[in-house]
């Protein structure tokens, strides 16, 4: 493995043009790689577990487009399905057979889902599920957990004020205080705070990533999801699981199947579109039939259920059989074990947290159980380590607060090379 800096001249040139044309040169902030203190890398193609940049460098990709690419880049079955769908026309603004097949597939896998409505992004799906929960309960406040991400919905860009259970304050300029204050924010895995918040506020919904992955991977502690279910039942709030990341990943039926806790509404995204823009929200028919045109809750989308996205999603789900999940779990365990070994060989006792399909190496010595734990990590060291990994041909998420996304395309050799690079990059920054 060469340790010299890679050539980045074409990436740099594009980046400097992009800076004048797009904020930060990107269309989504994390891509700018500012959190790890370097310029972004412009990508030209991907194949399996491999990513190629515009300068001809290649990388073992652990980002997998932030989750959708559970089968790897340009999987032939997915590419064929999309190409064939495109030949028949890319959008009709009218129902198609593929949507029915995909809805049936989702309902058969996800325990809480009888009916779904598709959208084009996870943000839209979350926003719509909350609207439905408010309509169904006649209440306005929504509880979320600090460090969880549910898309850039105004009301969910709220952070905790002071105190155990607090009304949110805007986490971004442009979010009205009145909107943020309809969100109640409590620490993840904090049973007392969750109990207090559900007693103190009239909640329309308790919204959770059942395995938070947007502060890094922080699994629910024993009984925590059960507590949320119980609190929702007791108070009349709806329990909403945002399974945009965990759906079809931590198991075929998502986190709700893995942990045996069934929410009222489920939000899906990422894998459901197989790498094209698609997401969905779903639940029991009595709830979902409150959505237009059957019910009064308005929600719509010009490209919702887009034929290419549906084809890519269906082709991806077809690859996800029992054997695929065994393999994904094995890849996850091997990656987590490889990173742990690398850290211990380098003499740095870091935390590696994982569930099947998701891994986060946290630059801290104590287990991370909430957002405060995640933000306490050594972010500068994580950044320096990531810069080293990139030089060594390994492409990690460019933020401590993200998951690594193993896929079915990752080989045992990819994991070996990653573990070796992890050790070498760590030794360089020590
Ligand atoms: C990515 C993500 C979203 C938002 O989905 P977009 O398609 O990016 O709008 C929502 N919730 C979770 C848990 C996510 O990881």
Short mmCIF file of C-alpha atoms and ligand atoms in Angstrom, two decimals:
data_model
loop_
_atom_site.label_atom_id
_atom_site.label_comp_id
_atom_site.label_asym_id
_atom_site.label_seq_id
_atom_site.Cartn_x
_atom_site.Cartn_y
_atom_site.Cartn_z
CA UNK A 1 0.00 0.00 0.00
CA UNK A 2 1.46 3.29 -1.06
CA UNK A 3 1.48 6.06 1.51
CA UNK A 4 2.14 9.00 -0.84
CA UNK A 5 -0.61 11.50 -1.40
CA UNK A 6 -2.84 10.47 -4.26
CA UNK A 7 -3.18 12.66 -7.33
CA UNK A 8 -6.27 14.84 -6.96
CA UNK A 9 -5.85 17.43 -9.71
CA UNK A 10 -9.11 16.76 -11.57
CA UNK A 11 -11.10 16.60 -8.32
CA UNK A 12 -9.56 19.91 -7.22
CA UNK A 13 -10.36 21.58 -10.51
CA UNK A 14 -13.99 20.44 -10.38
CA UNK A 15 -14.25 21.46 -6.74
CA UNK A 16 -13.05 24.97 -7.46
CA UNK A 17 -15.55 25.36 -10.27
CA UNK A 18 -18.28 23.83 -8.09
CA UNK A 19 -17.60 26.25 -5.25
CA UNK A 20 -18.79 29.13 -7.46
CA UNK A 21 -21.89 27.24 -8.55
CA UNK A 22 -23.21 25.34 -5.52
CA UNK A 23 -23.02 26.11 -1.79
CA UNK A 24 -19.82 24.41 -0.64
CA UNK A 25 -19.57 22.83 -4.09
CA UNK A 26 -22.06 20.10 -3.17
CA UNK A 27 -25.72 19.14 -3.16
CA UNK A 28 -25.71 17.66 0.36
CA UNK A 29 -23.40 18.97 3.11
CA UNK A 30 -21.58 15.83 4.32
CA UNK A 31 -20.17 15.27 0.81
CA UNK A 32 -17.99 18.36 1.20
CA UNK A 33 -15.87 16.36 3.74
CA UNK A 34 -15.39 19.46 5.90
CA UNK A 35 -15.91 17.44 9.09
CA UNK A 36 -12.72 15.51 8.31
CA UNK A 37 -10.81 18.57 7.18
CA UNK A 38 -10.25 17.95 3.49
CA UNK A 39 -11.70 18.76 0.07
CA UNK A 40 -14.37 16.51 -1.45
CA UNK A 41 -13.54 13.73 -3.90
CA UNK A 42 -15.41 13.80 -7.20
CA UNK A 43 -16.57 10.33 -8.22
CA UNK A 44 -16.71 9.01 -11.75
CA UNK A 45 -18.05 5.49 -11.23
CA UNK A 46 -18.66 2.60 -8.90
CA UNK A 47 -18.56 -1.16 -9.31
CA UNK A 48 -19.43 -3.62 -6.57
CA UNK A 49 -17.61 -2.50 -3.42
CA UNK A 50 -15.34 -0.19 -5.42
CA UNK A 51 -15.52 3.55 -6.04
CA UNK A 52 -13.45 5.33 -8.73
CA UNK A 53 -12.70 9.05 -8.63
CA UNK A 54 -12.16 11.44 -11.54
CA UNK A 55 -8.36 11.19 -11.07
CA UNK A 56 -8.38 7.42 -11.53
CA UNK A 57 -7.92 6.51 -7.84
CA UNK A 58 -9.98 3.62 -6.51
CA UNK A 59 -11.38 3.03 -3.04
CA UNK A 60 -13.09 0.31 -1.04
CA UNK A 61 -16.37 2.09 -0.43
CA UNK A 62 -17.92 1.83 3.07
CA UNK A 63 -20.44 4.60 2.47
CA UNK A 64 -22.60 2.78 -0.10
CA UNK A 65 -24.27 6.10 -0.95
CA UNK A 66 -25.22 6.35 2.78
CA UNK A 67 -27.22 3.13 2.73
CA UNK A 68 -29.17 2.49 -0.47
CA UNK A 69 -26.50 0.32 -2.12
CA UNK A 70 -26.91 -2.81 -0.02
CA UNK A 71 -26.07 -4.87 -3.14
CA UNK A 72 -23.09 -2.70 -4.10
CA UNK A 73 -22.56 -0.32 -7.01
CA UNK A 74 -24.06 -1.05 -10.42
CA UNK A 75 -25.33 -4.52 -9.52
CA UNK A 76 -26.20 -6.12 -12.90
CA UNK A 77 -29.71 -7.12 -11.80
CA UNK A 78 -30.48 -3.56 -10.67
CA UNK A 79 -28.91 -1.95 -13.75
CA UNK A 80 -30.88 -4.28 -16.05
CA UNK A 81 -34.14 -3.58 -14.22
CA UNK A 82 -33.64 0.18 -14.48
CA UNK A 83 -32.58 0.06 -18.14
CA UNK A 84 -35.53 -2.07 -19.04
CA UNK A 85 -37.96 0.19 -17.15
CA UNK A 86 -36.47 3.27 -18.84
CA UNK A 87 -37.08 1.76 -22.26
CA UNK A 88 -40.78 1.63 -21.41
CA UNK A 89 -40.94 5.27 -20.35
CA UNK A 90 -39.52 7.03 -17.32
CA UNK A 91 -42.65 8.48 -15.68
CA UNK A 92 -46.38 8.55 -16.34
CA UNK A 93 -48.00 10.35 -13.42
CA UNK A 94 -50.37 7.37 -13.34
CA UNK A 95 -50.33 4.08 -11.43
CA UNK A 96 -48.21 1.15 -12.61
CA UNK A 97 -47.99 -2.57 -11.89
CA UNK A 98 -44.53 -2.22 -10.36
CA UNK A 99 -45.88 -0.04 -7.54
CA UNK A 100 -48.38 -2.75 -6.60
CA UNK A 101 -45.68 -5.42 -6.62
CA UNK A 102 -43.37 -3.25 -4.50
CA UNK A 103 -46.14 -2.34 -2.02
CA UNK A 104 -46.95 -6.06 -1.62
CA UNK A 105 -43.28 -6.88 -1.10
CA UNK A 106 -42.91 -4.16 1.56
CA UNK A 107 -46.10 -5.25 3.35
CA UNK A 108 -44.95 -8.88 3.37
CA UNK A 109 -41.60 -7.97 4.95
CA UNK A 110 -42.30 -5.13 7.39
CA UNK A 111 -44.49 -6.29 10.32
CA UNK A 112 -46.30 -2.97 10.92
CA UNK A 113 -47.10 -2.26 7.28
CA UNK A 114 -50.36 -3.17 5.55
CA UNK A 115 -50.45 -0.17 3.25
CA UNK A 116 -47.77 2.21 1.98
CA UNK A 117 -47.58 5.56 0.27
CA UNK A 118 -44.40 6.20 -1.71
CA UNK A 119 -42.52 9.50 -1.81
CA UNK A 120 -39.28 10.56 -3.49
CA UNK A 121 -37.20 11.15 -0.35
CA UNK A 122 -37.02 10.12 3.27
CA UNK A 123 -37.51 13.74 4.31
CA UNK A 124 -40.87 13.84 2.56
CA UNK A 125 -41.89 10.50 4.02
CA UNK A 126 -41.12 11.68 7.56
CA UNK A 127 -42.92 14.96 7.06
CA UNK A 128 -45.97 13.10 5.73
CA UNK A 129 -45.99 10.48 8.50
CA UNK A 130 -45.96 13.27 11.10
CA UNK A 131 -48.81 15.05 9.36
CA UNK A 132 -50.77 11.81 9.44
CA UNK A 133 -49.98 11.22 13.12
CA UNK A 134 -51.13 14.74 13.99
CA UNK A 135 -54.33 14.30 12.01
CA UNK A 136 -55.03 10.90 13.56
CA UNK A 137 -54.48 12.04 17.16
CA UNK A 138 -55.64 15.66 16.95
CA UNK A 139 -52.42 16.63 18.77
CA UNK A 140 -49.39 18.58 17.64
CA UNK A 141 -46.30 17.79 19.65
CA UNK A 142 -43.79 15.19 18.51
CA UNK A 143 -41.09 13.60 20.62
CA UNK A 144 -37.73 12.90 19.02
CA UNK A 145 -34.34 11.85 20.36
CA UNK A 146 -31.25 14.03 20.44
CA UNK A 147 -28.78 12.99 17.74
CA UNK A 148 -31.37 11.21 15.60
CA UNK A 149 -31.89 12.48 12.06
CA UNK A 150 -35.16 12.27 10.20
CA UNK A 151 -34.39 14.36 7.12
CA UNK A 152 -34.40 18.15 7.00
CA UNK A 153 -38.04 18.59 8.03
CA UNK A 154 -38.33 22.06 9.68
CA UNK A 155 -39.84 20.87 12.93
CA UNK A 156 -37.33 18.06 13.32
CA UNK A 157 -34.34 20.37 12.94
CA UNK A 158 -34.76 21.02 16.65
CA UNK A 159 -32.31 20.46 19.43
CA UNK A 160 -32.74 20.04 23.13
CA UNK A 161 -32.98 23.04 25.41
CA UNK A 162 -31.84 22.56 28.99
CA UNK A 163 -33.48 20.05 31.31
CA UNK A 164 -34.46 16.42 31.01
CA UNK A 165 -37.41 16.71 28.63
CA UNK A 166 -37.60 19.98 26.78
CA UNK A 167 -39.41 21.67 23.95
CA UNK A 168 -37.03 21.98 21.03
CA UNK A 169 -35.24 25.11 19.95
CA UNK A 170 -34.35 25.68 16.27
CA UNK A 171 -31.23 23.76 15.23
CA UNK A 172 -30.93 25.81 12.05
CA UNK A 173 -31.57 29.42 11.10
CA UNK A 174 -34.78 29.53 9.08
CA UNK A 175 -36.67 27.17 11.36
CA UNK A 176 -39.39 29.17 13.17
CA UNK A 177 -39.31 28.90 16.95
CA UNK A 178 -42.99 28.02 16.98
CA UNK A 179 -42.30 25.07 14.69
CA UNK A 180 -39.28 23.81 16.66
CA UNK A 181 -41.20 24.14 19.92
CA UNK A 182 -43.72 21.57 18.65
CA UNK A 183 -40.86 19.06 18.93
CA UNK A 184 -39.84 17.63 22.29
CA UNK A 185 -36.25 16.41 22.43
CA UNK A 186 -34.95 13.83 24.91
CA UNK A 187 -31.69 11.85 25.13
CA UNK A 188 -31.65 8.43 23.48
CA UNK A 189 -31.72 5.42 25.82
CA UNK A 190 -32.84 7.67 28.72
CA UNK A 191 -35.83 5.89 30.23
CA UNK A 192 -36.61 8.56 32.82
CA UNK A 193 -36.52 11.39 30.28
CA UNK A 194 -38.73 9.46 27.87
CA UNK A 195 -41.21 8.68 30.64
CA UNK A 196 -41.27 12.27 31.86
CA UNK A 197 -41.72 13.69 28.35
CA UNK A 198 -44.60 11.37 27.52
CA UNK A 199 -46.37 12.38 30.75
CA UNK A 200 -45.73 16.10 30.48
CA UNK A 201 -46.60 16.68 26.81
CA UNK A 202 -49.69 15.75 24.79
CA UNK A 203 -47.84 13.90 22.06
CA UNK A 204 -49.08 13.10 18.59
CA UNK A 205 -46.09 10.82 18.05
CA UNK A 206 -42.97 9.33 19.49
CA UNK A 207 -40.54 9.33 16.58
CA UNK A 208 -37.39 7.20 16.76
CA UNK A 209 -34.72 5.67 14.63
CA UNK A 210 -35.05 2.24 16.30
CA UNK A 211 -31.30 1.84 15.88
CA UNK A 212 -30.00 5.39 15.60
CA UNK A 213 -27.30 5.55 12.94
CA UNK A 214 -27.08 9.30 12.39
CA UNK A 215 -25.01 9.90 15.55
CA UNK A 216 -23.01 6.82 14.64
CA UNK A 217 -24.55 3.46 15.52
CA UNK A 218 -26.09 3.56 19.01
CA UNK A 219 -28.29 0.49 19.52
CA UNK A 220 -31.29 0.66 21.86
CA UNK A 221 -30.57 -0.64 25.33
CA UNK A 222 -32.49 -3.68 26.51
CA UNK A 223 -36.16 -2.79 26.92
CA UNK A 224 -35.93 0.77 25.56
CA UNK A 225 -37.99 0.19 22.39
CA UNK A 226 -40.51 -1.75 24.51
CA UNK A 227 -40.74 1.26 26.83
CA UNK A 228 -41.50 3.53 23.87
CA UNK A 229 -44.24 1.15 22.73
CA UNK A 230 -45.70 1.08 26.22
CA UNK A 231 -45.59 4.88 26.57
CA UNK A 232 -47.30 5.33 23.20
CA UNK A 233 -50.05 2.88 24.14
CA UNK A 234 -50.51 4.45 27.55
CA UNK A 235 -50.72 8.05 26.31
CA UNK A 236 -52.44 7.65 22.95
CA UNK A 237 -49.43 8.86 20.95
CA UNK A 238 -48.48 6.99 17.79
CA UNK A 239 -45.14 5.21 17.73
CA UNK A 240 -43.28 6.00 14.51
CA UNK A 241 -40.12 4.12 13.59
CA UNK A 242 -37.91 5.89 11.09
CA UNK A 243 -36.44 2.84 9.38
CA UNK A 244 -34.99 4.78 6.45
CA UNK A 245 -31.60 3.25 7.30
CA UNK A 246 -32.57 0.11 9.24
CA UNK A 247 -35.38 -1.06 6.95
CA UNK A 248 -34.38 -4.12 4.86
CA UNK A 249 -30.92 -3.80 6.42
CA UNK A 250 -30.73 -4.89 10.06
CA UNK A 251 -33.11 -7.66 9.00
CA UNK A 252 -35.54 -8.31 6.17
CA UNK A 253 -38.30 -6.75 8.29
CA UNK A 254 -36.13 -3.96 9.70
CA UNK A 255 -35.43 -3.16 13.34
CA UNK A 256 -39.06 -3.79 14.27
CA UNK A 257 -38.62 -7.43 13.27
CA UNK A 258 -35.17 -7.74 14.82
CA UNK A 259 -36.27 -6.33 18.21
CA UNK A 260 -39.88 -7.53 18.12
CA UNK A 261 -41.43 -4.11 18.74
CA UNK A 262 -44.09 -3.03 16.25
CA UNK A 263 -44.65 0.68 15.61
CA UNK A 264 -47.88 2.29 14.35
CA UNK A 265 -46.18 3.94 11.38
CA UNK A 266 -42.93 3.08 9.62
CA UNK A 267 -40.80 5.32 7.44
CA UNK A 268 -38.69 3.66 4.76
CA UNK A 269 -36.13 5.00 2.32
CA UNK A 270 -32.63 4.30 1.02
CA UNK A 271 -32.68 0.52 0.30
CA UNK A 272 -36.32 0.70 -0.90
CA UNK A 273 -35.14 2.72 -3.92
CA UNK A 274 -32.13 0.52 -4.69
CA UNK A 275 -30.01 3.62 -5.41
CA UNK A 276 -32.72 5.69 -7.10
CA UNK A 277 -34.82 8.33 -5.30
CA UNK A 278 -37.61 6.56 -3.41
CA UNK A 279 -38.99 6.37 0.10
CA UNK A 280 -42.30 5.47 1.72
CA UNK A 281 -44.39 5.58 4.86
CA UNK A 282 -46.76 2.86 5.87
CA UNK A 283 -48.82 1.29 8.60
CA UNK A 284 -52.19 -0.30 9.28
CA UNK A 285 -54.91 0.26 6.67
CA UNK A 286 -57.14 2.17 9.14
CA UNK A 287 -54.39 4.74 9.59
CA UNK A 288 -53.16 4.91 6.03
CA UNK A 289 -56.70 5.32 4.70
CA UNK A 290 -56.78 8.73 6.36
CA UNK A 291 -54.44 9.81 3.53
CA UNK A 292 -55.92 11.39 0.36
CA UNK A 293 -57.75 10.44 -1.78
CA UNK A 294 -59.51 8.10 0.68
CA UNK A 295 -59.10 10.38 3.69
CA UNK A 296 -58.61 14.11 4.30
CA UNK A 297 -54.84 14.15 4.99
CA UNK A 298 -53.31 15.68 1.88
CA UNK A 299 -50.04 14.40 0.46
CA UNK A 300 -48.86 13.97 -3.13
CA UNK A 301 -45.79 13.69 -5.38
CA UNK A 302 -45.18 14.19 -9.12
CA UNK A 303 -42.48 11.52 -9.24
CA UNK A 304 -43.68 9.41 -6.29
CA UNK A 305 -43.57 5.71 -7.19
CA UNK A 306 -41.38 6.54 -10.18
CA UNK A 307 -41.08 3.48 -12.45
CA UNK A 308 -37.26 3.49 -12.52
CA UNK A 309 -37.01 3.81 -8.73
CA UNK A 310 -39.62 1.10 -8.25
CA UNK A 311 -37.73 -1.21 -10.62
CA UNK A 312 -34.44 -0.59 -8.81
CA UNK A 313 -36.08 -1.13 -5.42
CA UNK A 314 -37.78 -4.35 -6.49
CA UNK A 315 -34.61 -5.72 -8.08
CA UNK A 316 -32.71 -4.93 -4.88
CA UNK A 317 -35.29 -6.55 -2.59
CA UNK A 318 -35.25 -9.64 -4.81
CA UNK A 319 -31.55 -10.06 -3.98
CA UNK A 320 -32.29 -9.84 -0.25
CA UNK A 321 -33.14 -13.41 0.72
CA UNK A 322 -32.23 -15.26 3.92
CA UNK A 323 -28.75 -16.11 2.60
CA UNK A 324 -28.09 -12.50 1.73
CA UNK A 325 -28.88 -11.44 5.30
CA UNK A 326 -26.54 -14.14 6.65
CA UNK A 327 -23.81 -12.80 4.40
CA UNK A 328 -24.47 -9.17 5.36
CA UNK A 329 -24.28 -10.11 9.03
CA UNK A 330 -21.00 -11.98 8.43
CA UNK A 331 -19.52 -9.02 6.53
CA UNK A 332 -20.59 -6.66 9.33
CA UNK A 333 -19.08 -8.84 12.04
CA UNK A 334 -15.84 -9.29 10.10
CA UNK A 335 -15.53 -5.53 9.51
CA UNK A 336 -16.22 -4.75 13.18
CA UNK A 337 -13.73 -7.42 14.28
CA UNK A 338 -11.13 -6.19 11.76
CA UNK A 339 -11.42 -2.61 13.03
CA UNK A 340 -11.22 -3.76 16.67
CA UNK A 341 -8.12 -5.80 15.89
CA UNK A 342 -6.54 -2.86 14.06
CA UNK A 343 -7.18 -0.54 17.01
CA UNK A 344 -5.83 -2.98 19.55
CA UNK A 345 -2.71 -3.67 17.42
CA UNK A 346 -2.14 0.08 17.24
CA UNK A 347 -2.55 0.21 21.01
CA UNK A 348 -5.59 2.53 20.91
CA UNK A 349 -8.65 1.19 22.75
CA UNK A 350 -11.53 2.59 20.67
CA UNK A 351 -15.19 1.57 20.65
CA UNK A 352 -16.60 -0.27 17.63
CA UNK A 353 -20.41 -0.48 17.79
CA UNK A 354 -22.46 -2.48 15.32
CA UNK A 355 -25.69 -4.19 14.41
CA UNK A 356 -26.04 -6.31 11.25
CA UNK A 357 -25.51 -4.01 8.26
CA UNK A 358 -24.16 -1.05 10.27
CA UNK A 359 -20.85 -0.29 12.01
CA UNK A 360 -19.37 2.79 13.70
CA UNK A 361 -15.85 3.07 15.09
CA UNK A 362 -16.15 5.72 17.80
CA UNK A 363 -12.99 7.60 18.79
CA UNK A 364 -13.64 7.24 22.49
CA UNK A 365 -12.84 4.63 25.11
CA UNK A 366 -16.32 4.39 26.72
CA UNK A 367 -19.34 2.76 25.08
CA UNK A 368 -21.56 5.35 23.37
CA UNK A 369 -25.19 5.19 24.50
CA UNK A 370 -26.47 8.64 23.48
CA UNK A 371 -25.67 11.81 21.56
CA UNK A 372 -23.64 13.30 24.41
CA UNK A 373 -21.41 10.22 24.24
CA UNK A 374 -21.03 10.56 20.47
CA UNK A 375 -20.18 14.26 20.61
CA UNK A 376 -17.58 13.48 23.27
CA UNK A 377 -15.48 11.56 20.73
CA UNK A 378 -12.12 12.86 19.51
CA UNK A 379 -13.41 14.34 16.26
CA UNK A 380 -10.01 15.68 15.16
CA UNK A 381 -8.48 12.22 15.48
CA UNK A 382 -11.38 10.66 13.59
CA UNK A 383 -10.85 13.23 10.82
CA UNK A 384 -7.11 12.62 10.62
CA UNK A 385 -7.67 8.86 10.58
CA UNK A 386 -10.22 9.20 7.74
CA UNK A 387 -7.80 11.33 5.70
CA UNK A 388 -5.25 8.56 6.14
CA UNK A 389 -7.74 5.89 5.08
CA UNK A 390 -8.54 7.82 1.90
CA UNK A 391 -4.83 8.01 1.06
CA UNK A 392 -4.72 4.24 1.51
CA UNK A 393 -7.69 3.56 -0.77
CA UNK A 394 -10.44 3.13 1.81
CA UNK A 395 -13.48 5.44 1.64
CA UNK A 396 -15.07 5.94 5.09
CA UNK A 397 -18.04 8.15 6.03
CA UNK A 398 -16.60 11.64 6.34
CA UNK A 399 -18.08 12.22 9.79
CA UNK A 400 -17.90 10.54 13.19
CA UNK A 401 -21.69 10.81 13.37
CA UNK A 402 -22.46 8.37 10.55
CA UNK A 403 -22.53 4.62 10.07
CA UNK A 404 -20.28 2.55 7.84
CA UNK A 405 -22.49 0.60 5.44
CA UNK A 406 -21.34 -2.95 4.67
CA UNK A 407 -22.89 -4.43 1.53
CA UNK A 408 -23.25 -7.78 -0.20
CA UNK A 409 -20.51 -6.68 -2.59
CA UNK A 410 -17.81 -6.44 0.08
CA UNK A 411 -15.37 -9.35 -0.06
CA UNK A 412 -13.28 -10.90 2.70
CA UNK A 413 -10.28 -9.32 0.99
CA UNK A 414 -11.93 -5.87 1.16
CA UNK A 415 -12.27 -6.34 4.91
CA UNK A 416 -8.65 -7.50 5.31
CA UNK A 417 -7.38 -4.51 3.32
CA UNK A 418 -9.60 -2.17 5.31
CA UNK A 419 -8.37 -3.52 8.64
CA UNK A 420 -4.76 -3.19 7.48
CA UNK A 421 -5.37 0.40 6.32
CA UNK A 422 -7.16 1.15 9.59
CA UNK A 423 -4.08 0.10 11.56
CA UNK A 424 -1.64 1.93 9.29
CA UNK A 425 -3.70 5.14 9.31
CA UNK A 426 -3.94 5.02 13.08
CA UNK A 427 -0.22 4.50 13.52
CA UNK A 428 0.42 7.53 11.36
CA UNK A 429 -1.63 9.86 13.54
CA UNK A 430 -0.51 8.55 16.92
C1 LIG B 1 -31.35 9.56 5.21
C2 LIG B 1 -32.35 9.61 6.29
C3 LIG B 1 -33.53 10.35 6.18
C4 LIG B 1 -33.78 11.31 5.05
O1 LIG B 1 -33.88 10.69 3.82
P1 LIG B 1 -33.58 11.59 2.50
O2 LIG B 1 -33.95 10.67 1.38
O3 LIG B 1 -32.15 11.96 2.55
O4 LIG B 1 -34.48 12.78 2.58
C5 LIG B 1 -34.49 10.21 7.16
N1 LIG B 1 -34.29 9.41 8.22
C6 LIG B 1 -33.16 8.71 8.37
C7 LIG B 1 -33.01 7.80 9.56
C8 LIG B 1 -32.14 8.81 7.43
O5 LIG B 1 -30.98 8.16 7.62
#
